[in-house]
Amino acid sequence: MGLNDIKDRIAEAERLAERPAGAVQLIAVSKVQPNARVEAVLREGHRLFGENYVQEAQGKWPDWRAAYPGCKVHMIGPLQSNKAKLACELFDAIHTLDRASLARKLANQAQAQGRCPALFVQVNTGREPQKAGVLPEDLDGFLTQARGMDLPVEGLMCIPPEAEDAAPHFEALAQMAGRNGLAGLSMGMSSDFEAAIAAGATHIRVGSAIFGARDYGTA
Ligand SMILES: *Cc1c(COP(=O)(O)O)cnc(C)c1O
């Protein structure tokens, strides 16, 4: 695996789905990866990355943004409300808007900072109790609320249950986005991004297939 293999597979999946070349944006998920691996991908010219932890992103990306112009960094991990300010400063997009209290914090920050990252609402398509995300039946109401706060909601995001076929979850998310007039669909990871592209993903989040396995360490 590696960046070029993944790009080839994306192009092939776009072709099979009869979607235009370049319809899908590849978010290279660099969380927990050694700096050398991320820098290798930066040197290959890739500029769109995903991070899960605000603190980790804060430690790495200001320098890399300066060294490699044009970088975009998307927050794809759960966001605590007390990190909303920092997240608005650090990220170009946040894929994990999942509750009204966070929406309010982000709206306040948008006011204060005069800008707001692009937002994706996370949907708990598998209705898993331990997983974040708005429940499907609450989504339309939540979107009305978020739009009432002038938040720039551009799409939906999901993480299907690990033990299930992901395709029906991707298709359900695409339907929810369609009926709400949202163009963005953040779905698909290393193991299932081709199915996500077939279902209409606009943003896929691929980590280990580009960088190798994450080592969370044992210490
Ligand atoms: C870590 C992570 C990914 C990337 O996972 P891989 O299986 O390494 O591709 C994608 N999306 C989210 C939300 C993640 O937390």
Coordinates of C-alpha atoms and ligand atoms in Angstrom, one line a residue:
M1 CA 0.0 0.0 0.0
G2 CA 0.9 3.6 -0.1
L3 CA -0.4 6.9 -1.5
N4 CA -0.1 6.0 -5.1
D5 CA -1.8 2.7 -4.8
I6 CA -4.7 4.3 -3.0
K7 CA -5.0 7.0 -5.6
D8 CA -5.1 4.3 -8.3
R9 CA -7.8 2.4 -6.4
I10 CA -9.8 5.6 -6.0
A11 CA -9.6 6.4 -9.7
E12 CA -10.7 2.8 -10.5
A13 CA -13.6 3.0 -8.1
E14 CA -14.7 6.4 -9.6
R15 CA -14.6 4.9 -13.0
L16 CA -16.6 1.8 -12.0
A17 CA -19.2 4.1 -10.3
E18 CA -19.3 6.2 -13.5
R19 CA -18.3 9.2 -11.4
P20 CA -16.0 12.0 -12.8
A21 CA -12.3 11.5 -12.1
G22 CA -11.4 13.6 -9.1
A23 CA -14.9 13.5 -7.6
V24 CA -13.6 12.0 -4.4
Q25 CA -11.2 13.7 -2.0
L26 CA -8.7 11.6 -0.2
I27 CA -8.2 12.6 3.4
A28 CA -5.0 11.0 4.6
V29 CA -5.6 10.1 8.2
S30 CA -2.3 10.9 10.0
K31 CA -3.3 10.5 13.6
V32 CA -0.7 8.7 15.7
Q33 CA 1.6 8.2 12.7
P34 CA 5.3 8.9 13.1
N35 CA 6.2 12.3 11.6
A36 CA 8.6 10.7 9.1
R37 CA 5.7 8.8 7.5
V38 CA 3.5 11.9 7.3
E39 CA 6.3 14.0 5.9
A40 CA 7.0 11.4 3.2
V41 CA 3.4 11.8 2.0
L42 CA 3.7 15.6 2.2
R43 CA 6.8 15.4 0.0
E44 CA 4.8 13.3 -2.5
G45 CA 2.6 16.4 -2.8
H46 CA -0.5 15.3 -0.8
R47 CA -2.1 18.2 1.0
L48 CA -5.3 16.9 2.7
F49 CA -5.1 15.3 6.0
G50 CA -7.3 14.1 8.9
E51 CA -6.6 14.1 12.6
N52 CA -8.6 12.8 15.6
Y53 CA -7.1 14.6 18.5
V54 CA -7.0 18.4 18.8
Q55 CA -3.9 18.4 21.0
E56 CA -1.9 16.1 18.6
A57 CA -2.9 18.3 15.6
Q58 CA -1.9 21.4 17.4
G59 CA 1.5 20.0 18.0
K60 CA 2.2 19.0 14.4
W61 CA 0.3 21.1 11.9
P62 CA 1.3 24.7 12.4
D63 CA 4.8 23.8 11.4
W64 CA 3.8 21.6 8.5
R65 CA 1.4 24.2 7.2
A66 CA 4.2 26.7 7.1
A67 CA 6.6 24.2 5.4
Y68 CA 4.1 22.8 2.9
P69 CA 1.8 25.5 1.6
G70 CA -1.7 24.5 0.7
C71 CA -2.3 22.0 3.5
K72 CA -5.8 21.3 4.6
V73 CA -6.5 19.5 7.9
H74 CA -9.8 18.0 8.8
M75 CA -10.9 17.0 12.3
I76 CA -12.5 13.5 12.1
G77 CA -12.4 12.5 15.8
P78 CA -14.9 13.2 18.6
L79 CA -14.8 16.9 19.6
Q80 CA -15.2 18.0 23.2
S81 CA -17.1 21.2 23.6
N82 CA -14.2 22.8 25.6
K83 CA -11.9 22.3 22.5
A84 CA -14.3 24.0 20.1
K85 CA -12.3 27.3 20.1
L86 CA -9.0 25.6 19.3
A87 CA -10.6 23.3 16.8
C88 CA -12.1 26.3 14.9
E89 CA -8.6 27.9 14.8
L90 CA -6.8 24.7 13.7
F91 CA -9.0 22.9 11.2
D92 CA -10.4 23.6 7.8
A93 CA -13.3 21.2 8.4
I94 CA -14.9 19.3 11.3
H95 CA -16.6 16.0 10.4
T96 CA -17.9 15.2 13.9
L97 CA -20.7 17.8 14.7
D98 CA -23.1 15.5 16.6
R99 CA -25.0 17.6 19.2
A100 CA -26.7 20.9 19.8
S101 CA -24.3 22.0 22.6
L102 CA -21.3 21.6 20.2
A103 CA -23.2 23.4 17.5
R104 CA -23.8 26.4 19.8
K105 CA -20.1 26.5 20.8
L106 CA -19.1 26.4 17.1
A107 CA -21.6 29.2 16.3
N108 CA -20.2 31.3 19.0
Q109 CA -16.7 30.7 17.8
A110 CA -17.7 31.5 14.2
Q111 CA -19.0 34.9 15.4
A112 CA -15.9 35.6 17.4
Q113 CA -13.3 34.5 14.9
G114 CA -15.2 35.6 11.8
R115 CA -14.7 32.2 10.1
C116 CA -15.9 28.7 10.6
P117 CA -14.5 25.4 9.4
A118 CA -16.8 23.5 7.0
L119 CA -19.0 21.1 9.0
F120 CA -20.1 17.6 8.5
V121 CA -22.8 16.1 10.8
Q122 CA -21.9 12.7 12.1
V123 CA -24.8 10.2 11.9
N124 CA -24.9 7.1 14.0
T125 CA -26.3 5.0 11.2
G126 CA -25.8 1.7 13.1
R127 CA -27.5 3.1 16.2
E128 CA -24.5 1.9 18.3
P129 CA -24.8 3.1 21.9
Q130 CA -21.1 3.6 22.3
K131 CA -20.7 5.5 19.1
A132 CA -21.1 9.3 18.6
G133 CA -23.5 10.7 16.1
V134 CA -27.0 12.0 15.6
L135 CA -29.6 9.2 15.3
P136 CA -31.1 9.0 11.8
E137 CA -34.5 10.0 13.0
D138 CA -33.1 13.1 14.7
L139 CA -31.1 14.3 11.8
D140 CA -33.5 16.5 9.9
G141 CA -34.4 18.4 13.1
F142 CA -30.8 18.7 14.0
L143 CA -29.9 20.1 10.6
T144 CA -32.7 22.7 10.9
Q145 CA -31.3 23.7 14.3
A146 CA -27.7 24.0 12.9
R147 CA -28.8 26.0 9.9
G148 CA -30.7 28.3 12.2
M149 CA -27.4 29.1 13.8
D150 CA -25.9 30.0 10.4
L151 CA -23.4 27.1 10.6
P152 CA -21.8 26.0 7.3
V153 CA -23.0 22.4 7.2
E154 CA -21.7 20.9 4.0
G155 CA -22.4 17.2 4.5
L156 CA -22.8 14.1 6.6
M157 CA -20.3 11.6 8.0
C158 CA -20.6 8.1 9.3
I159 CA -18.6 5.2 10.7
P160 CA -20.5 2.0 10.1
P161 CA -20.5 -0.8 12.7
E162 CA -17.3 -2.8 12.4
A163 CA -19.0 -6.2 12.2
E164 CA -21.5 -5.3 9.5
D165 CA -21.4 -4.8 5.7
A166 CA -20.7 -1.1 5.3
A167 CA -22.5 -0.6 2.0
P168 CA -26.1 -0.3 3.4
H169 CA -24.9 2.3 5.9
F170 CA -23.2 4.3 3.1
E171 CA -26.3 4.1 1.0
A172 CA -28.5 5.2 3.9
L173 CA -26.2 8.2 4.6
A174 CA -26.3 9.2 0.9
Q175 CA -30.1 9.2 1.0
M176 CA -30.2 11.3 4.1
A177 CA -27.8 13.8 2.5
G178 CA -29.8 13.9 -0.7
R179 CA -33.1 14.6 1.0
N180 CA -31.5 17.4 3.0
G181 CA -29.8 19.0 0.0
L182 CA -26.2 18.3 1.3
A183 CA -23.5 17.7 -1.2
G184 CA -20.8 16.3 1.1
L185 CA -20.5 12.7 2.1
S186 CA -17.6 11.7 4.4
M187 CA -17.6 7.9 4.4
G188 CA -15.2 5.1 3.8
M189 CA -11.9 4.1 5.5
S190 CA -9.0 1.8 4.6
S191 CA -11.1 -1.4 4.5
D192 CA -14.2 -0.1 2.7
F193 CA -13.5 3.1 0.7
E194 CA -14.4 1.5 -2.6
A195 CA -17.9 0.7 -1.4
A196 CA -18.2 4.2 -0.1
I197 CA -17.2 5.6 -3.5
A198 CA -19.8 3.4 -5.2
A199 CA -22.4 4.9 -2.8
G200 CA -21.4 8.5 -3.5
A201 CA -18.7 9.4 -1.0
T202 CA -17.1 12.8 -1.7
H203 CA -14.5 12.5 1.1
I204 CA -12.9 9.2 2.1
R205 CA -10.8 8.9 5.3
V206 CA -7.9 6.6 4.8
G207 CA -5.2 6.0 7.3
S208 CA -3.5 2.7 7.7
A209 CA -3.7 1.8 4.0
I210 CA -1.5 4.8 3.2
F211 CA 0.8 5.1 6.2
G212 CA 0.8 1.5 7.6
A213 CA -0.6 0.3 10.9
R214 CA -0.9 2.7 13.7
D215 CA 1.3 1.9 16.8
Y216 CA -0.5 3.2 19.9
G217 CA 2.4 1.9 21.9
T218 CA 2.3 -0.1 25.1
A219 CA 3.8 2.4 27.5
Ligands
LIG1 C1 -8.7 6.5 12.3 C2 -9.9 6.8 11.5 C3 -9.9 6.6 10.1 C4 -8.9 5.9 9.3 O1 -8.9 4.6 9.6 P1 -8.1 3.5 8.8 O2 -8.8 2.2 9.0 O3 -6.7 3.5 9.3 O4 -8.2 3.9 7.3 C5 -11.0 7.1 9.4 N1 -12.1 7.7 10.0 C6 -12.1 7.9 11.4 C7 -13.2 8.6 12.0 C8 -11.0 7.5 12.1 O5 -11.0 7.7 13.5

